[in-house]
Structures are given as structure tokens and as C-alpha cells.
Coordinates of C-alpha atoms and ligand atoms in Angstrom, one line a residue:
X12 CA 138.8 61.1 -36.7
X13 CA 137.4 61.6 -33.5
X14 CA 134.3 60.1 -32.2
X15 CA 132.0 62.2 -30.6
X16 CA 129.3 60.7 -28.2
X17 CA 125.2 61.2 -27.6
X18 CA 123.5 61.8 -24.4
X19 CA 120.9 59.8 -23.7
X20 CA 118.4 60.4 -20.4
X21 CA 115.2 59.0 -19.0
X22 CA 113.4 61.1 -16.2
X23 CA 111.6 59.6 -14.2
X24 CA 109.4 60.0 -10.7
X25 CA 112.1 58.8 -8.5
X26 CA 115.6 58.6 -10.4
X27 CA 116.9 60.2 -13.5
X28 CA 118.5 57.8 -15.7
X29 CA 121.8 58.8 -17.7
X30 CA 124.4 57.5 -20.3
X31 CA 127.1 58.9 -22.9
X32 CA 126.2 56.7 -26.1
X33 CA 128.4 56.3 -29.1
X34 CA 127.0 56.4 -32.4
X35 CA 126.7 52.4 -33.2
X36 CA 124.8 52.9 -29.8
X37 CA 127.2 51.4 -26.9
X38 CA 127.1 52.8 -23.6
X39 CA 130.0 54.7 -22.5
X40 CA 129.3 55.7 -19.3
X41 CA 126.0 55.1 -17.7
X42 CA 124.9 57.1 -14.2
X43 CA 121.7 57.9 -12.3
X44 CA 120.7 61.1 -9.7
X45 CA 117.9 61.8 -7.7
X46 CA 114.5 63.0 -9.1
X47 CA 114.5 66.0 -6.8
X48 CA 110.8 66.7 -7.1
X49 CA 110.8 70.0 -4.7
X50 CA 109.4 73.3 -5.6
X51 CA 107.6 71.7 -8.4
X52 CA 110.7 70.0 -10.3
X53 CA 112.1 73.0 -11.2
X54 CA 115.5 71.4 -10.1
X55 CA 115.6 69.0 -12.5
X56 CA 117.0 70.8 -15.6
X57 CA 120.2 72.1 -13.7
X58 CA 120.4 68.8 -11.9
X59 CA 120.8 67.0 -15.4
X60 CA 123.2 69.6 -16.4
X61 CA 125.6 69.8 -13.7
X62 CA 125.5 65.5 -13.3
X63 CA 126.7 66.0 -17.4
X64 CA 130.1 68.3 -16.4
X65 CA 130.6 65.7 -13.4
X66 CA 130.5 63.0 -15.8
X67 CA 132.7 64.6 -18.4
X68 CA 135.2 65.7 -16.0
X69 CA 135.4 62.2 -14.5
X70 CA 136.4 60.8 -17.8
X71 CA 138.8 63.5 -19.1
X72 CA 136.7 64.9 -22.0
X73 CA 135.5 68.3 -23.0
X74 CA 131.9 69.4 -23.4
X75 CA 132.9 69.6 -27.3
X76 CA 132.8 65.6 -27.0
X77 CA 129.2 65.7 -27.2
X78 CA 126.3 66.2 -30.4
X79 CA 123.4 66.5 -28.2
X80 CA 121.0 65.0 -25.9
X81 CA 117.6 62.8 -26.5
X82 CA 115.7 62.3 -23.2
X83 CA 112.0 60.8 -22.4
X84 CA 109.9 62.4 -19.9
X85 CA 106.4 61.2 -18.1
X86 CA 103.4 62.2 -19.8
X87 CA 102.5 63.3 -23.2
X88 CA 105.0 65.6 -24.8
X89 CA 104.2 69.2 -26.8
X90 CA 106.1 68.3 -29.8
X91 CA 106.4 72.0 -31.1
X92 CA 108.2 73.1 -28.3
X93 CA 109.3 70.0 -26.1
X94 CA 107.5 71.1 -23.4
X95 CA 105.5 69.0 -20.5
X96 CA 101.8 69.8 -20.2
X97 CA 101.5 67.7 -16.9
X98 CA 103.9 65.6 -15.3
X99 CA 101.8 65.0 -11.7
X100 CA 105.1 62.6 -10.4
X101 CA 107.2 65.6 -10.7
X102 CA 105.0 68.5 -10.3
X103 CA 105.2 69.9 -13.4
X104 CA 102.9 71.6 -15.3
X105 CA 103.2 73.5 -18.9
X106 CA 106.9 73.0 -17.8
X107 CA 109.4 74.2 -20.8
X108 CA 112.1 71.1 -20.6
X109 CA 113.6 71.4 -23.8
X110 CA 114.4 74.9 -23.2
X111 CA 115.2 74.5 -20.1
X112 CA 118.1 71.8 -20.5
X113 CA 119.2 73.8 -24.1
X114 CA 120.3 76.8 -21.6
X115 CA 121.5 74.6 -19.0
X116 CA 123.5 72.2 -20.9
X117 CA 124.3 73.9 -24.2
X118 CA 123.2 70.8 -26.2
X119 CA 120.7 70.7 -28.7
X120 CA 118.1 68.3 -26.7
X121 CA 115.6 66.3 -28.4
X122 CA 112.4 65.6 -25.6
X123 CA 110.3 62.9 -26.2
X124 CA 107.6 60.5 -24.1
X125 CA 109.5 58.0 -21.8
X126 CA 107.0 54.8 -23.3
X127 CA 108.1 56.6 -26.8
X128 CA 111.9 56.3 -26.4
X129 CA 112.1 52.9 -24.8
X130 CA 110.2 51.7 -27.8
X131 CA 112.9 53.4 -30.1
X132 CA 115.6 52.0 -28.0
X133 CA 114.2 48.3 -28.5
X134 CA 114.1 49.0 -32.4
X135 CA 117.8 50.2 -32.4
X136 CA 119.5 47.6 -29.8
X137 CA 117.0 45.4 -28.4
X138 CA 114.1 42.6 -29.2
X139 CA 113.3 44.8 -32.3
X140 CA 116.6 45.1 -33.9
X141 CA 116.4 45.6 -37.6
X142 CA 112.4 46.3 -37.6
X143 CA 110.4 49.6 -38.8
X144 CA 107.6 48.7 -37.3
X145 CA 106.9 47.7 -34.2
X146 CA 104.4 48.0 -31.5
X147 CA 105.9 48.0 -28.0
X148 CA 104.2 47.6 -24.5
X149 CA 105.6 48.3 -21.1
X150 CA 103.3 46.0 -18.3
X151 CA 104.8 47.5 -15.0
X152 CA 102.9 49.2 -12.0
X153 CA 101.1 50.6 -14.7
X154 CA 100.8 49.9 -18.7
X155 CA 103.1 52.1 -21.4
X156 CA 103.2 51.9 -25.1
X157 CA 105.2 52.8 -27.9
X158 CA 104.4 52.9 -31.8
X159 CA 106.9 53.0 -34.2
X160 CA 105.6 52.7 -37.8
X161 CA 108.3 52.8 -40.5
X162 CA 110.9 53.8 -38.3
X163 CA 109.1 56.7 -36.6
X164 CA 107.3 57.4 -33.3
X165 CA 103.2 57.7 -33.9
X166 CA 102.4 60.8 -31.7
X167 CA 99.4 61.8 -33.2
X168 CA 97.8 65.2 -33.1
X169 CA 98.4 65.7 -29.3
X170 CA 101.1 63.3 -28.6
X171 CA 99.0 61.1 -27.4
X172 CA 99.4 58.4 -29.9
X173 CA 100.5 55.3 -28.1
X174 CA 98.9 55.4 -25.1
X175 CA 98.2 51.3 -25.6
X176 CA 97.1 51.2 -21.4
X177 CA 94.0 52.8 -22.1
X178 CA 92.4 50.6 -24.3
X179 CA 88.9 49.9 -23.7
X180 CA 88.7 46.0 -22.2
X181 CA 85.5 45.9 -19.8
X182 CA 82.7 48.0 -21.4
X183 CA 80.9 47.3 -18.2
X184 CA 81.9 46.5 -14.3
X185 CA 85.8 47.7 -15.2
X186 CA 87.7 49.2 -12.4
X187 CA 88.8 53.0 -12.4
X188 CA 92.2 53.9 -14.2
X189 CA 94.3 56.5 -13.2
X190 CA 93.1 58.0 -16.1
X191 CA 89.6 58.9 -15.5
X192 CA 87.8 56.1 -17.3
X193 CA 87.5 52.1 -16.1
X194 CA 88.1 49.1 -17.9
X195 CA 91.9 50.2 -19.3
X196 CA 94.1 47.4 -20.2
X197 CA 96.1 49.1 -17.5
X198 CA 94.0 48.1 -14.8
X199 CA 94.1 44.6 -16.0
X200 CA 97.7 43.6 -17.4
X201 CA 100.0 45.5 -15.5
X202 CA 101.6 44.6 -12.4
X203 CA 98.7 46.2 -10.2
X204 CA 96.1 44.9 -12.2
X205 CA 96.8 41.2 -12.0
X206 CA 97.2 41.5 -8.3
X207 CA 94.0 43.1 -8.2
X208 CA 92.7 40.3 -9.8
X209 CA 94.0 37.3 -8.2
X210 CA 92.8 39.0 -4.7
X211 CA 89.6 39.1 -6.3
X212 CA 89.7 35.5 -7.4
X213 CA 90.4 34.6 -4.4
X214 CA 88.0 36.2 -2.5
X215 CA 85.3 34.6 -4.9
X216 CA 85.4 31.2 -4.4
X217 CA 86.8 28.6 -1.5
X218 CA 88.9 26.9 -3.6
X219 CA 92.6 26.5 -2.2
X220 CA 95.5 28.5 -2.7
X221 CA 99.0 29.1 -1.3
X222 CA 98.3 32.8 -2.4
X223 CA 95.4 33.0 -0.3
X224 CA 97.7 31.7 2.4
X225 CA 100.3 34.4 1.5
X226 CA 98.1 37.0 1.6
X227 CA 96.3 36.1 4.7
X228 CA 100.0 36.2 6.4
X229 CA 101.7 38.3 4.3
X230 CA 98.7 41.3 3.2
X231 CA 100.6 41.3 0.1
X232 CA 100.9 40.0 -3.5
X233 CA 102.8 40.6 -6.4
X234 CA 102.9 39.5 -10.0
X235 CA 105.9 37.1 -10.0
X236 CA 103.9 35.4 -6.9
X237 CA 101.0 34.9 -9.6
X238 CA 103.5 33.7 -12.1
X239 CA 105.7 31.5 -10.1
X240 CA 102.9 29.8 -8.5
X241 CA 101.0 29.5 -12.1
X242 CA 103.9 27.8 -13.4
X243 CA 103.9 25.3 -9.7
X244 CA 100.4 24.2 -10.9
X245 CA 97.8 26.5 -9.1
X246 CA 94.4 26.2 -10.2
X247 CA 93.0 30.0 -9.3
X248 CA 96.9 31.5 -10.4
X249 CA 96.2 30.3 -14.0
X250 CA 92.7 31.6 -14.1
X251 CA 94.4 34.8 -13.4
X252 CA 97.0 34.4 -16.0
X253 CA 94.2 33.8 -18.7
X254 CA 92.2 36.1 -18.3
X255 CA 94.8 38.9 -18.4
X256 CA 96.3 36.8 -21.4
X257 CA 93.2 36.9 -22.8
X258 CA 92.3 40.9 -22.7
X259 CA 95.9 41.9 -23.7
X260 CA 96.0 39.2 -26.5
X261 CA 92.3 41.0 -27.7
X262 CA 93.9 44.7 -27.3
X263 CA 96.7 44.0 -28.6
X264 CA 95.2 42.2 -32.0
X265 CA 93.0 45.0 -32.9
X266 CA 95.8 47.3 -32.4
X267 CA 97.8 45.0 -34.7
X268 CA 95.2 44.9 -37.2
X269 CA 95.6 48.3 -37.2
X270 CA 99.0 48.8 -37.8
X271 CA 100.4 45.0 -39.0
X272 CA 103.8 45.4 -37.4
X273 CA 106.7 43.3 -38.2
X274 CA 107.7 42.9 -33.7
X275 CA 105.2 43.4 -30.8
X276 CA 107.7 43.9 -28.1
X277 CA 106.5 42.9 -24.4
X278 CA 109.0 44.9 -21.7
X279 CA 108.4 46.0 -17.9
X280 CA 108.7 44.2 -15.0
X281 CA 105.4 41.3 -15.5
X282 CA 107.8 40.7 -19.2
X283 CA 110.2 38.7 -17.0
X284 CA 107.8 36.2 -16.4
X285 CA 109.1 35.1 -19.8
X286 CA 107.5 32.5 -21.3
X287 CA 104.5 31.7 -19.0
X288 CA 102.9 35.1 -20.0
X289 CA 104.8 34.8 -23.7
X290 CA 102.8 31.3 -24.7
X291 CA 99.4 32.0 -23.4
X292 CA 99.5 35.8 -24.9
X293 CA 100.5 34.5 -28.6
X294 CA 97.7 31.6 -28.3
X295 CA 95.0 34.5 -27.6
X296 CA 96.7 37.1 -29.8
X297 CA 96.9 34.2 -33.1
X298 CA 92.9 33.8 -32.0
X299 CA 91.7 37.7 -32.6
X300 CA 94.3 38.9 -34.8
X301 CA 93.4 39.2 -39.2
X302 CA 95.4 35.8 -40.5
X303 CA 97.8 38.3 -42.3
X304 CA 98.5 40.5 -39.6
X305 CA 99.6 37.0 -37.5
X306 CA 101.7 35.7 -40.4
X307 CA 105.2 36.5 -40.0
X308 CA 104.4 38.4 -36.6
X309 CA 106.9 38.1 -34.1
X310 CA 105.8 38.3 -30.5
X311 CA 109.3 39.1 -28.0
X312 CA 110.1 39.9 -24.7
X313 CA 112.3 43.3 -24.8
X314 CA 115.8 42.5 -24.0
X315 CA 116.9 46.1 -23.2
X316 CA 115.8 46.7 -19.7
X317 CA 115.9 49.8 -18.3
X318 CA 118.7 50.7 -20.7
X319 CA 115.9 51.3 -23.6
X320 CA 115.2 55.1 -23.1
X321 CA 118.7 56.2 -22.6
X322 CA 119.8 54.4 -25.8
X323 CA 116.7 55.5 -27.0
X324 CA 117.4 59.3 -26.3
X325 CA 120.4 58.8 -27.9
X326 CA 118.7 57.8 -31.5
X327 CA 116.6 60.7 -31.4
X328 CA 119.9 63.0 -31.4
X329 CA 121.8 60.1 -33.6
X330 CA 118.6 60.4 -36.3
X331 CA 118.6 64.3 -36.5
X332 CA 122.3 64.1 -37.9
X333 CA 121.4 62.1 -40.0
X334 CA 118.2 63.7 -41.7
X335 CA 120.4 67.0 -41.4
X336 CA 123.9 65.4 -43.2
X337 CA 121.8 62.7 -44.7
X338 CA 125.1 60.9 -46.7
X339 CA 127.8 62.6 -44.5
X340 CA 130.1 60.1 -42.4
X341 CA 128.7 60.5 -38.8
X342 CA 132.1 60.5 -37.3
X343 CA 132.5 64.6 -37.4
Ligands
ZN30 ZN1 93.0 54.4 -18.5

């Protein structure tokens, strides 16, 4: 019997991120090209296309080798036709990418939100392996989420479900969000925010600081400054860290009392602080969160990386075989 593989793919604003994915969800072959964002990203389709024959060619197999492809894009996703609304990193607007790839590549392609398929990827191979329902969140320059209730993606009426970054936080004095309102979680607990906030706390009061030495030398901050220096004792660093502790472990309570998920997943690049954001988050989240909801709630960094959308990708395609051969051996 002769295995045949799923293509996995996450686009994003400045690579696209590849893999050939068997169907207990290793990775074959994994590769990345250039977002070529010109003429609007009208590129992009072909680009994925052609980087699939490369890649086949390279390893001796035939385009029959393949099922089909699941791969996450930016922005919300029209679920009726797999199309993009708005991508503004890419350029695209009402942009047909299902379609698009289907001509291109031949495959039957699955396109869903890139917070959506990390999320699925995490249930399949990573932190929530062996869960139904899990909420995931994504703290990097900017805040994703992913909700996956009894093994399915919540997309909602306009596939907009999910979007856990723009929870209301600050009712009042918030700053603006990339998304038109103020007060988002985004603009508190993702990378940007907490360096927003630590050079806020620091222009506040007089109190020392080695960041405020950085920064004065350096005109720069990141998170894992905030973190590291948190952890090394510093007074106006761990303010920091509770109070974005503090509003994520609120958001992410109500959303759990909600949903009562079995995993909340934590990924993106703030997540490597590990433990230091892990500890303080499951004090604040045990505090607002319905006694049941806590019980038996798991809180876990994600352990897939930037793997999670490709292996994600490749679920979508894997879980289409199987709601269309439902007891027939995968291996076809
Ligand atoms: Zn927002």
C-alpha cells in the first residue's frame, strides 16, 4: 500500500511556509519562499504551485503522491468560497485563493485563517494533543486566536469567530488597535503591547531600572528584555508582567466561561517566556474564571512553533477524507 502525503502551507506577510505531511502527521519535507507581495499578491498562487513541482521533483515523486492541500491565510476567511476579503500585508482584496491554487496546483485546497490552523495543528501534534476543545492564543507583534470546540474551528457567521485580540480590556484611556477600536487585549499582551507599557512605566515614575538604562542607550525594548529582567528581580519589569498577566488572565476567563475548554494553549513569541508569564497568568486566570470551568483546566505553552499551521493545513485535508470515507483505511 502506498502512502500518499498532505500539503500543508501557511502564508504569511513576509515568507510562505510549506511541508509534505503524512497522514499520522510527520513532516516529510518542510520548505519556505518569498511572500512576493507585488502587483497586489497576485503572484502568490503560482508561486505556491510551482515551489510544490520543485519540491516533488527533488524527492523523486509524482504529483499523484499527493490528496490535497490545507493552508491558513491572514485575515478572516469567506468560508463558502475560500476566498480573502482583505489581506492589507499582501494586498489582497476579495482575492479568490482557493480557486486560485485549485487551478494552479490541481489539488483540492482547503483555505482557512492562519490563527485557525495553528490552533488545529496544536490539537493534532502539539500542547493540545488528544483535546476537542481548546482555546488557543498567539501573543506575538500582535494577538491571534483559535477556537476549537469539539474538534472543530468556531468561525462564526463571518469567520470572524476567534478573534481573541480584540477583546475589550480598558473601557476607558485604552490605546488604539489596529483594528479601529482601543483597549484590545492586543494592545496589551502581545509583544508590542508590553513594550508599550514598560516605556510607559518607566516614564511614570523615577524609580530605577536597567530598562530605562537600555532604552536611554539603546531606543529599544523588547518583551524578553521585560521577561528576563522580571525574572533578575526588577521592581517596574514585574509591574509590567502583572498587569498584562492580569488583563489576559480576565479575557481569557470570561472567554473560558464561555466555552469550558479542556486546554488553553499559549504560543507566539512572548509564550517562550515560559513559566514567568505561565505562573502569574494561571494565578489571575484561577481568580476570574467559574470554579468548574478552572477544575481540570489545563493552562500550556504550545509546543509546535511555527510548524502548527502547516501540520495544521494538513488536518484540514486529512479530516475531509475522513468525513468523505468515514471507515475507509486512509492509506488509498
Ligand atoms: Zn482590536
Amino acid at each position: 500500500m502506498v502512502e500518499k502525503w498532505l500539503v500543508g502551507g501557511d502564508i504569511g506577510g513576509t515568507t510562505i511556509k510549506m511541508a509534505f505531511i503524512n497522514q499520522n502527521g510527520e513532516i516529510i519535507s518542510k520548505w519556505e519562499i518569498p511572500t512576493n507581495i507585488n502587483d497586489g499578491g497576485k503572484y502568490i498562487p503560482v508561486d505556491i504551485a510551482k515551489s510544490i513541482e520543485q519540491t516533488l521533483s527533488k524527492l523523486g515523486q509524482e504529483k499523484q503522491k499527493l490528496i490535497g492541500m490545507g493552508i491558513g491565510a491572514p485575515g478572516p476567511v469567506n468560508l463558502r468560497n475560500g476566498s480573502i476579503d482583505v489581506a492589507v500585508n499582501l494586498g489582497w482584496k476579495n482575492f479568490p485563493l482557493r480557486d486560485l491554487l485549485e487551478i494552479e496546483t490541481s489539488l483540492p485546497v482547503i483555505v482557512d485563517n492562519d490563527a485557525n490552523i495553528a490552533a488545529i495543528g496544536e490539537m493534532w501534534k502539539g500542547a493540545g494533543e488528544g483535546t476537542k476543545d481548546l482555546l488557543c492564543v498567539t501573543l506575538g507583534t500582535g494577538v491571534g486566536g483559535g477556537i476549537i470546540a469539539n474538534g472543530q474551528i468556531v468561525h462564526g457567521i463571518n469567520g470572524a469567530g476567534g478573534e481573541i485580540g480584540h477583546i475589550t480590556s480598558l473601557i476607558e484611556g485604552g490605546a488604539p488597535c489596529n483594528c479601529g477600536k482601543t483597549g484590545c487585549i492586543e494592545t496589551i499582551a502581545s509583544a508590542t503591547g508590553i513594550v508599550r507599557l514598560m516605556i510607559e512605566e518607566l516614564s511614570s515614575t523615577p524609580t530605577p531600572s536597567k530598562l530605562r538604562d537600555f532604552h536611554i542607550q539603546h531606543q529599544t525594548l523588547s518583551s524578553e528584555l521585560v521577561f528576563k529582567l522580571a525574572n533578575e528581580g526588577d521592581e517596574l519589569a514585574n509591574k509590567v508582567i502583572r498587569k498584562v498577566t492580569l488583563y489576559l488572565g480576565l479575557a481569557l476567563a470570561n472567554l473560558a466561561d464561555g466555552l469550558n475548554p479542556e486546554k488553553i494553549i499559549i504560543g507566539g513569541g512572548v509564550s517562550k517566556a515560559g513559566d514567568a508569564l505561565l505562573v502569574p497568568l494561571k494565578e489571575q486566570f484561577t481568580r476570574f474564571a467559574f470554579p468548574r470551568v478552572s477544575q481540570g483546566l489545563e493552562l500550556a505553552i504550545a509546543t509546535l512553533g511555527n510548524d502548527a499551521g502547516i501540520i495544521g493545513g494538513a488536518w484540514l485535508v486529512k479530516r475531509r477524507l475522513l468525513n468523505r470515507y468515514e471507515n475507509i483505511p486512509l492509506h488509498l
